[in-house]
CSV table of C-alpha atoms and ligand atoms in Angstrom, one decimal:
chain,number,residue,atom,x,y,z
X,470,UNK,CA,-100.5,-65.2,-5.2
X,471,UNK,CA,-101.4,-61.7,-6.3
X,472,UNK,CA,-100.5,-59.1,-3.7
X,473,UNK,CA,-103.6,-57.0,-4.3
X,474,UNK,CA,-106.0,-59.9,-3.8
X,475,UNK,CA,-104.9,-60.4,-0.3
X,476,UNK,CA,-107.5,-59.1,2.1
X,477,UNK,CA,-105.6,-58.6,5.3
X,478,UNK,CA,-103.2,-55.8,6.2
X,479,UNK,CA,-99.7,-56.7,7.5
X,480,UNK,CA,-99.5,-57.5,11.1
X,481,UNK,CA,-96.2,-55.7,11.7
X,482,UNK,CA,-95.5,-52.4,10.0
X,483,UNK,CA,-92.7,-49.8,10.3
X,484,UNK,CA,-94.4,-46.4,10.4
X,485,UNK,CA,-93.7,-43.6,8.0
X,486,UNK,CA,-91.9,-41.5,10.6
X,487,UNK,CA,-89.7,-44.7,11.2
X,488,UNK,CA,-89.5,-44.2,15.0
X,489,UNK,CA,-92.3,-46.7,15.8
X,490,UNK,CA,-94.0,-49.8,14.6
X,491,UNK,CA,-97.6,-50.7,14.5
X,492,UNK,CA,-98.9,-54.2,15.3
X,493,UNK,CA,-102.4,-55.6,15.0
X,494,UNK,CA,-103.3,-56.6,18.6
X,495,UNK,CA,-104.3,-60.3,18.2
X,496,UNK,CA,-105.6,-60.6,21.7
X,497,UNK,CA,-108.6,-58.6,20.7
X,498,UNK,CA,-109.5,-60.6,17.6
X,499,UNK,CA,-112.0,-61.5,16.3
X,500,UNK,CA,-114.2,-59.0,18.2
X,501,UNK,CA,-112.1,-55.9,17.3
X,502,UNK,CA,-109.3,-55.0,14.9
X,503,UNK,CA,-107.1,-52.8,17.2
X,504,UNK,CA,-103.7,-51.6,16.1
X,505,UNK,CA,-101.1,-50.6,18.6
X,506,UNK,CA,-98.2,-48.3,18.0
X,507,UNK,CA,-95.0,-49.3,19.7
X,508,UNK,CA,-91.9,-47.1,20.3
X,509,UNK,CA,-90.4,-48.6,23.5
X,510,UNK,CA,-88.7,-51.8,24.1
X,511,UNK,CA,-90.8,-52.5,27.2
X,512,UNK,CA,-94.0,-52.2,25.1
X,513,UNK,CA,-92.6,-54.6,22.5
X,514,UNK,CA,-91.6,-57.2,25.1
X,515,UNK,CA,-95.0,-56.9,26.7
X,516,UNK,CA,-96.7,-57.3,23.3
X,517,UNK,CA,-94.7,-60.4,22.5
X,518,UNK,CA,-95.2,-62.0,25.9
X,519,UNK,CA,-98.9,-61.3,25.9
X,520,UNK,CA,-99.2,-62.7,22.3
X,521,UNK,CA,-100.5,-59.4,20.9
X,522,UNK,CA,-98.0,-60.2,18.2
X,523,UNK,CA,-97.4,-63.9,17.9
X,524,UNK,CA,-96.5,-66.8,15.5
X,525,UNK,CA,-92.9,-67.6,15.0
X,526,UNK,CA,-92.1,-65.6,11.9
X,527,UNK,CA,-94.1,-62.5,13.0
X,528,UNK,CA,-92.3,-62.4,16.3
X,529,UNK,CA,-89.0,-62.4,14.4
X,530,UNK,CA,-90.1,-59.6,12.2
X,531,UNK,CA,-91.4,-57.5,15.1
X,532,UNK,CA,-88.1,-58.1,17.0
X,533,UNK,CA,-86.1,-56.9,14.0
X,534,UNK,CA,-88.0,-53.7,13.6
X,535,UNK,CA,-88.1,-53.4,17.4
X,536,UNK,CA,-84.3,-53.4,17.6
X,537,UNK,CA,-84.1,-50.9,14.8
X,538,UNK,CA,-86.6,-48.5,16.4
X,539,UNK,CA,-85.3,-48.8,20.0
X,540,UNK,CA,-81.6,-48.4,19.1
X,541,UNK,CA,-82.3,-45.5,16.7
X,542,UNK,CA,-84.4,-43.7,19.3
X,543,UNK,CA,-82.1,-44.1,22.3
X,544,UNK,CA,-78.5,-44.3,21.2
X,545,UNK,CA,-77.9,-41.2,19.0
X,546,UNK,CA,-75.8,-39.4,21.6
X,547,UNK,CA,-73.5,-42.4,22.4
X,548,UNK,CA,-70.0,-41.8,21.0
X,549,UNK,CA,-68.1,-44.7,22.6
X,550,UNK,CA,-68.3,-48.0,20.7
X,551,UNK,CA,-68.1,-50.0,23.9
X,552,UNK,CA,-71.0,-48.1,25.5
X,553,UNK,CA,-73.0,-48.5,22.3
X,554,UNK,CA,-72.2,-52.2,22.2
X,555,UNK,CA,-73.5,-52.8,25.7
X,556,UNK,CA,-76.5,-50.6,25.0
X,557,UNK,CA,-77.3,-52.6,21.9
X,558,UNK,CA,-76.8,-55.9,23.6
X,559,UNK,CA,-79.1,-55.0,26.4
X,560,UNK,CA,-81.9,-54.0,24.1
X,561,UNK,CA,-81.4,-57.0,21.8
X,562,UNK,CA,-81.0,-59.4,24.7
X,563,UNK,CA,-84.2,-58.3,26.4
X,564,UNK,CA,-86.3,-58.6,23.3
X,565,UNK,CA,-84.7,-62.0,22.5
X,566,UNK,CA,-85.6,-63.3,26.0
X,567,UNK,CA,-89.3,-62.4,25.7
X,568,UNK,CA,-90.3,-65.9,24.3
X,569,UNK,CA,-88.0,-68.9,24.3
X,570,UNK,CA,-89.4,-71.6,21.9
X,571,UNK,CA,-89.8,-70.1,18.4
X,572,UNK,CA,-86.3,-69.9,16.9
X,573,UNK,CA,-87.3,-67.1,14.5
X,574,UNK,CA,-87.0,-64.5,17.4
X,575,UNK,CA,-83.4,-65.4,18.2
X,576,UNK,CA,-82.6,-65.8,14.5
X,577,UNK,CA,-83.9,-62.3,13.7
X,578,UNK,CA,-82.0,-60.8,16.7
X,579,UNK,CA,-78.8,-62.6,15.5
X,580,UNK,CA,-79.2,-61.1,12.1
X,581,UNK,CA,-79.6,-57.6,13.5
X,582,UNK,CA,-76.6,-58.2,15.8
X,583,UNK,CA,-74.4,-59.2,12.9
X,584,UNK,CA,-75.2,-56.0,11.1
X,585,UNK,CA,-74.4,-54.1,14.3
X,586,UNK,CA,-71.0,-55.9,14.7
X,587,UNK,CA,-70.1,-55.2,11.0
X,588,UNK,CA,-70.8,-51.5,11.6
X,589,UNK,CA,-68.5,-51.4,14.7
X,590,UNK,CA,-65.5,-52.8,12.9
X,591,UNK,CA,-62.6,-50.3,12.9
X,592,UNK,CA,-64.5,-47.5,14.8
X,593,UNK,CA,-62.8,-45.8,17.8
X,594,UNK,CA,-65.5,-43.1,18.1
X,595,UNK,CA,-69.0,-42.8,16.8
X,596,UNK,CA,-69.8,-39.6,15.0
X,597,UNK,CA,-73.3,-38.4,13.9
X,598,UNK,CA,-72.7,-39.6,10.3
X,599,UNK,CA,-71.6,-43.1,11.6
X,600,UNK,CA,-74.8,-43.3,13.6
X,601,UNK,CA,-76.9,-42.4,10.6
X,602,UNK,CA,-75.1,-45.2,8.7
X,603,UNK,CA,-75.9,-47.7,11.6
X,604,UNK,CA,-79.6,-46.7,11.5
X,605,UNK,CA,-79.7,-47.1,7.8
X,606,UNK,CA,-78.2,-50.6,7.9
X,607,UNK,CA,-80.4,-51.8,10.8
X,608,UNK,CA,-83.5,-50.5,9.0
X,609,UNK,CA,-82.5,-52.2,5.7
X,610,UNK,CA,-81.9,-55.5,7.5
X,611,UNK,CA,-85.3,-55.4,9.3
X,612,UNK,CA,-87.0,-54.7,6.0
X,613,UNK,CA,-85.0,-57.5,4.3
X,614,UNK,CA,-86.1,-60.0,7.1
X,615,UNK,CA,-89.8,-59.0,6.5
X,616,UNK,CA,-89.6,-59.1,2.7
X,617,UNK,CA,-87.8,-62.5,2.8
X,618,UNK,CA,-90.5,-63.8,5.0
X,619,UNK,CA,-93.2,-62.7,2.6
X,620,UNK,CA,-91.4,-64.3,-0.3
X,621,UNK,CA,-90.8,-67.6,1.7
X,622,UNK,CA,-94.4,-67.8,2.7
X,623,UNK,CA,-95.6,-67.2,-0.8
X,624,UNK,CA,-93.3,-70.0,-2.1
X,625,UNK,CA,-94.5,-72.4,0.7
X,626,UNK,CA,-98.0,-71.8,-0.7
X,627,UNK,CA,-96.9,-72.6,-4.2
X,628,UNK,CA,-95.1,-75.7,-3.0
X,629,UNK,CA,-97.8,-77.0,-0.7
X,630,UNK,CA,-100.7,-76.5,-3.1
X,631,UNK,CA,-99.5,-79.4,-5.1
X,632,UNK,CA,-100.8,-81.6,-2.3
X,633,UNK,CA,-104.3,-80.2,-2.4
X,634,UNK,CA,-107.0,-81.5,-4.7
X,635,UNK,CA,-110.5,-80.2,-5.4
X,636,UNK,CA,-112.3,-80.0,-2.1
X,637,UNK,CA,-109.5,-81.4,0.0
X,638,UNK,CA,-110.4,-81.6,3.7
X,639,UNK,CA,-107.5,-80.2,5.8
X,640,UNK,CA,-107.2,-80.1,9.5
X,641,UNK,CA,-105.0,-77.4,11.0
X,642,UNK,CA,-104.1,-76.4,14.6
X,643,UNK,CA,-103.4,-73.1,16.2
X,644,UNK,CA,-102.8,-70.2,13.7
X,645,UNK,CA,-100.1,-70.6,11.2
X,646,UNK,CA,-101.7,-68.1,8.8
X,647,UNK,CA,-101.3,-64.6,7.7
X,648,UNK,CA,-101.6,-63.4,11.3
X,649,UNK,CA,-98.6,-65.4,12.3
X,650,UNK,CA,-96.2,-64.2,9.6
X,651,UNK,CA,-95.6,-61.2,7.4
X,652,UNK,CA,-98.1,-62.3,4.8
X,653,UNK,CA,-100.0,-65.4,3.6
X,654,UNK,CA,-98.9,-67.8,6.4
X,655,UNK,CA,-97.1,-71.1,6.4
X,656,UNK,CA,-99.7,-73.9,7.0
X,657,UNK,CA,-102.4,-71.7,5.6
X,658,UNK,CA,-100.4,-70.5,2.6
X,659,UNK,CA,-101.2,-73.5,0.4
X,660,UNK,CA,-104.8,-73.3,1.4
X,661,UNK,CA,-105.0,-69.6,0.2
X,662,UNK,CA,-103.3,-70.6,-3.0
X,663,UNK,CA,-105.7,-73.5,-3.5
X,664,UNK,CA,-108.7,-71.1,-2.9
X,665,UNK,CA,-107.3,-68.8,-5.5
X,666,UNK,CA,-107.0,-71.6,-8.0
X,667,UNK,CA,-110.6,-72.6,-7.4
X,668,UNK,CA,-109.9,-75.9,-5.6
X,669,UNK,CA,-112.3,-75.0,-2.8
X,670,UNK,CA,-110.3,-76.5,0.1
X,671,UNK,CA,-112.3,-77.3,3.2
X,672,UNK,CA,-110.6,-76.5,6.5
X,673,UNK,CA,-111.2,-77.9,9.9
X,674,UNK,CA,-109.7,-75.5,12.4
X,675,UNK,CA,-108.9,-76.8,15.9
X,676,UNK,CA,-110.0,-74.3,18.4
X,677,UNK,CA,-106.6,-74.7,20.2
X,678,UNK,CA,-107.0,-74.4,23.9
X,679,UNK,CA,-106.2,-72.5,26.0
X,680,UNK,CA,-105.6,-69.4,24.0
X,681,UNK,CA,-108.0,-70.3,21.1
X,682,UNK,CA,-105.7,-69.2,18.3
X,683,UNK,CA,-107.6,-71.6,16.0
X,684,UNK,CA,-111.1,-70.3,16.9
X,685,UNK,CA,-110.2,-66.6,17.2
X,686,UNK,CA,-107.5,-66.2,14.5
X,687,UNK,CA,-107.5,-69.1,12.0
X,688,UNK,CA,-111.3,-69.1,11.6
X,689,UNK,CA,-111.3,-65.3,11.4
X,690,UNK,CA,-108.7,-65.0,8.6
X,691,UNK,CA,-109.8,-68.0,6.6
X,692,UNK,CA,-113.4,-66.7,6.6
X,693,UNK,CA,-112.2,-63.3,5.5
X,694,UNK,CA,-110.6,-65.0,2.5
X,695,UNK,CA,-113.8,-66.9,1.8
X,696,UNK,CA,-112.4,-70.4,2.7
X,697,UNK,CA,-114.9,-73.1,3.7
X,698,UNK,CA,-114.1,-73.3,7.5
X,699,UNK,CA,-115.4,-75.5,10.2
X,700,UNK,CA,-114.4,-74.9,13.8
X,701,UNK,CA,-113.8,-78.0,15.9
X,702,UNK,CA,-112.8,-78.6,19.5
X,703,UNK,CA,-109.3,-79.9,20.1
X,704,UNK,CA,-110.7,-83.3,21.2
X,705,UNK,CA,-112.6,-84.0,18.0
X,706,UNK,CA,-109.7,-84.9,15.7
X,707,UNK,CA,-109.9,-88.6,16.4
X,708,UNK,CA,-113.6,-88.6,15.6
X,709,UNK,CA,-113.1,-86.8,12.3
X,710,UNK,CA,-110.2,-89.0,11.2
X,711,UNK,CA,-111.8,-92.2,12.2
X,712,UNK,CA,-114.7,-91.4,9.9
X,713,UNK,CA,-112.4,-90.6,7.0
X,714,UNK,CA,-113.3,-86.9,7.1
X,715,UNK,CA,-109.7,-85.5,7.0
X,716,UNK,CA,-107.4,-85.9,3.9
X,717,UNK,CA,-104.4,-84.3,5.5
X,718,UNK,CA,-103.1,-82.3,8.5
X,719,UNK,CA,-101.2,-79.1,7.9
X,720,UNK,CA,-99.5,-77.3,10.8
X,721,UNK,CA,-96.9,-74.7,11.3
X,722,UNK,CA,-93.8,-75.0,13.5
X,723,UNK,CA,-91.9,-72.9,16.0
X,724,UNK,CA,-88.6,-74.7,15.8
X,725,UNK,CA,-87.5,-77.8,13.9
X,726,UNK,CA,-84.5,-79.5,15.5
X,727,UNK,CA,-81.8,-80.9,13.2
X,728,UNK,CA,-83.1,-84.4,13.7
X,729,UNK,CA,-86.6,-83.3,12.4
X,730,UNK,CA,-88.4,-83.1,15.7
X,731,UNK,CA,-91.0,-80.3,15.6
X,732,UNK,CA,-91.9,-77.9,18.4
X,733,UNK,CA,-95.3,-76.3,17.7
X,734,UNK,CA,-98.4,-75.3,19.6
X,735,UNK,CA,-99.5,-77.6,22.4
X,736,UNK,CA,-101.7,-80.3,20.9
X,737,UNK,CA,-99.8,-80.7,17.7
X,738,UNK,CA,-98.1,-83.9,18.9
X,739,UNK,CA,-101.4,-85.5,19.7
X,740,UNK,CA,-102.7,-84.7,16.2
X,741,UNK,CA,-99.6,-86.3,14.7
X,742,UNK,CA,-100.1,-89.5,16.7
X,743,UNK,CA,-103.7,-89.7,15.6
X,744,UNK,CA,-102.8,-88.9,12.0
X,745,UNK,CA,-100.3,-91.8,12.1
X,746,UNK,CA,-102.8,-94.2,13.5
X,747,UNK,CA,-105.5,-93.3,11.0
X,748,UNK,CA,-103.1,-93.1,8.0
X,749,UNK,CA,-103.7,-89.4,7.4
X,750,UNK,CA,-100.6,-87.5,6.0
X,751,UNK,CA,-99.2,-85.1,8.5
X,752,UNK,CA,-97.4,-82.0,7.0
X,753,UNK,CA,-95.3,-79.5,8.8
X,754,UNK,CA,-94.9,-76.2,7.0
X,755,UNK,CA,-92.4,-73.4,7.8
X,756,UNK,CA,-89.8,-71.1,6.3
X,757,UNK,CA,-86.1,-72.2,6.5
X,758,UNK,CA,-85.7,-69.6,9.3
X,759,UNK,CA,-87.6,-72.0,11.6
X,760,UNK,CA,-85.2,-74.9,11.0
X,761,UNK,CA,-82.5,-74.8,13.6
X,762,UNK,CA,-79.3,-76.5,12.9
X,763,UNK,CA,-78.0,-75.7,16.3
X,764,UNK,CA,-80.6,-77.7,18.2
X,765,UNK,CA,-79.9,-81.4,17.8
X,766,UNK,CA,-83.2,-82.9,19.0
X,767,UNK,CA,-86.6,-82.0,20.3
X,768,UNK,CA,-85.4,-82.7,23.8
X,769,UNK,CA,-83.1,-79.7,23.5
X,770,UNK,CA,-85.9,-77.2,22.7
X,771,UNK,CA,-86.9,-75.0,25.6
X,772,UNK,CA,-90.7,-75.2,26.0
X,773,UNK,CA,-92.3,-72.0,27.2
X,774,UNK,CA,-94.6,-72.3,30.3
X,775,UNK,CA,-97.4,-69.9,30.4
X,776,UNK,CA,-99.5,-68.4,33.3
X,777,UNK,CA,-102.2,-70.5,34.9
X,778,UNK,CA,-105.0,-67.9,34.5
X,779,UNK,CA,-104.9,-68.6,30.7
X,780,UNK,CA,-106.3,-72.1,31.5
X,781,UNK,CA,-108.7,-71.2,34.3
X,782,UNK,CA,-110.0,-67.8,33.5
X,783,UNK,CA,-109.0,-66.0,30.3
X,784,UNK,CA,-111.6,-67.0,27.9
X,785,UNK,CA,-114.5,-67.6,30.3
X,786,UNK,CA,-117.0,-65.1,31.6
X,787,UNK,CA,-116.3,-66.5,35.1
X,788,UNK,CA,-113.4,-68.6,36.4
X,789,UNK,CA,-114.3,-72.2,35.5
X,790,UNK,CA,-111.9,-74.2,37.6
X,791,UNK,CA,-111.7,-74.5,41.4
X,792,UNK,CA,-109.5,-71.9,43.1
X,793,UNK,CA,-106.2,-73.3,44.0
X,794,UNK,CA,-106.2,-76.2,41.4
X,795,UNK,CA,-102.8,-76.9,40.0
X,796,UNK,CA,-102.4,-76.0,36.4
X,797,UNK,CA,-99.9,-77.2,33.8
X,798,UNK,CA,-99.7,-74.9,30.8
X,799,UNK,CA,-96.9,-75.5,28.4
X,800,UNK,CA,-97.3,-73.4,25.2
X,801,UNK,CA,-95.8,-76.0,22.9
X,802,UNK,CA,-95.1,-79.7,22.5
X,803,UNK,CA,-92.6,-81.6,20.4
X,804,UNK,CA,-93.7,-84.0,17.7
X,805,UNK,CA,-91.1,-86.7,16.9
X,806,UNK,CA,-89.7,-86.6,13.4
X,807,UNK,CA,-91.0,-90.2,12.8
X,808,UNK,CA,-94.6,-88.9,12.7
X,809,UNK,CA,-94.0,-86.2,10.1
X,810,UNK,CA,-94.9,-87.2,6.6
X,811,UNK,CA,-93.1,-84.2,5.0
X,812,UNK,CA,-91.7,-80.8,5.7
X,813,UNK,CA,-92.8,-78.1,3.3
X,814,UNK,CA,-90.6,-75.1,3.1
X,815,UNK,CA,-89.9,-72.4,0.5
X,816,UNK,CA,-87.3,-74.8,-0.9
X,817,UNK,CA,-89.7,-77.6,-1.6
X,818,UNK,CA,-91.3,-80.7,0.0
X,819,UNK,CA,-88.9,-82.9,1.9
X,820,UNK,CA,-89.7,-86.4,3.4
X,821,UNK,CA,-86.5,-86.3,5.4
X,822,UNK,CA,-85.2,-83.3,7.3
X,823,UNK,CA,-81.6,-84.2,6.6
X,824,UNK,CA,-82.2,-83.1,3.0
X,825,UNK,CA,-83.0,-79.6,4.4
X,826,UNK,CA,-80.0,-78.9,6.6
N,1838,LIG,O1,-98.1,-69.2,20.9
N,1838,LIG,P1,-98.3,-68.8,19.5
N,1838,LIG,O2,-99.6,-68.4,19.1
N,1838,LIG,O3,-97.2,-67.8,19.1
N,1838,LIG,O4,-98.0,-70.2,18.7
N,1838,LIG,C1,-97.9,-70.2,17.3
N,1838,LIG,C2,-97.7,-71.5,16.7
N,1838,LIG,O5,-97.6,-72.5,17.4
N,1838,LIG,C3,-97.6,-71.6,15.2
N,1838,LIG,O6,-98.1,-72.8,14.7
N,1838,LIG,C4,-96.2,-71.4,14.8
N,1838,LIG,O7,-95.6,-70.2,15.4
N,1838,LIG,C5,-96.0,-71.2,13.3
N,1838,LIG,S1,-96.6,-69.7,12.8
N,1838,LIG,C6,-96.4,-69.6,11.1
């Protein structure tokens, strides 16, 4: 995939002055492209919680840069290693706790924390030059996390495109595209690659209730890239599949447990069940940073519960449900490994998750 052909700017950018990051506020899409500059940990946590920046890999990248920016800005006068350690852990811990399900957030924080701990070794006092060294190492690690993510997504595109033929009809759910990562996407990366190769893939994008990532984000970015895109409601997949209108399902993932169970946007499991029934291949695409060896099964994955107003009010001109109705609003569900045809990562296409860990 040629860098200069890609039509969208990066969703998380470290600014030139290096004391802030800029994110594309995805809650305003597709109506407005609004960028927000973030310097404070509070603002970053708010942006992650409100899904201004979202998608498992993008959250990880934002967290890594967030740790760098917040620690650099607030810790330069600390001379005691113990005080710096608790200051760092407080910032890292708060950012890490902002969303529980996507493993990339915790994974990126772990990487930044390892860098910090390597820096502390043998120090009894922190001098100015030591702090400059810490800043440099944290910055380098955050940039590495982002660059690795770009490279992994590009390779997922290369690997996944082998499954796509001329005019393939692909159903996707939520947004696992450019807007959810550093560049290209996971589930959408093979689609962009196919488009570049002239294969003219046709994508059915689930609207993805309640936050409409499919309608607002996937349709938006696919259309910017010129991909043939049809928006469908979440309850239309069975109808499409039963008429033989879908050749494959491609979805992203927020955490894959070591037994292969997949946490992804609520509604994914239902699609997998339908795909299995109608004999449609069901592919899960993600970078290896989303595969979590420390989580044994899907039952061990913490599922984020989100506010009720997202279901009853958020995308309606007027509240559409009776006041006081009980609402259940889990952000993700878990698809059993038995329903996954293959996992597509930067390392290849795997029918069994055990070949990945
Ligand atoms: O709640 P969101 O919008 O962050 O959920 C995103 C998803 O479920 C994506 O499919 C997943 O993070 C993979 S993104 C490459």
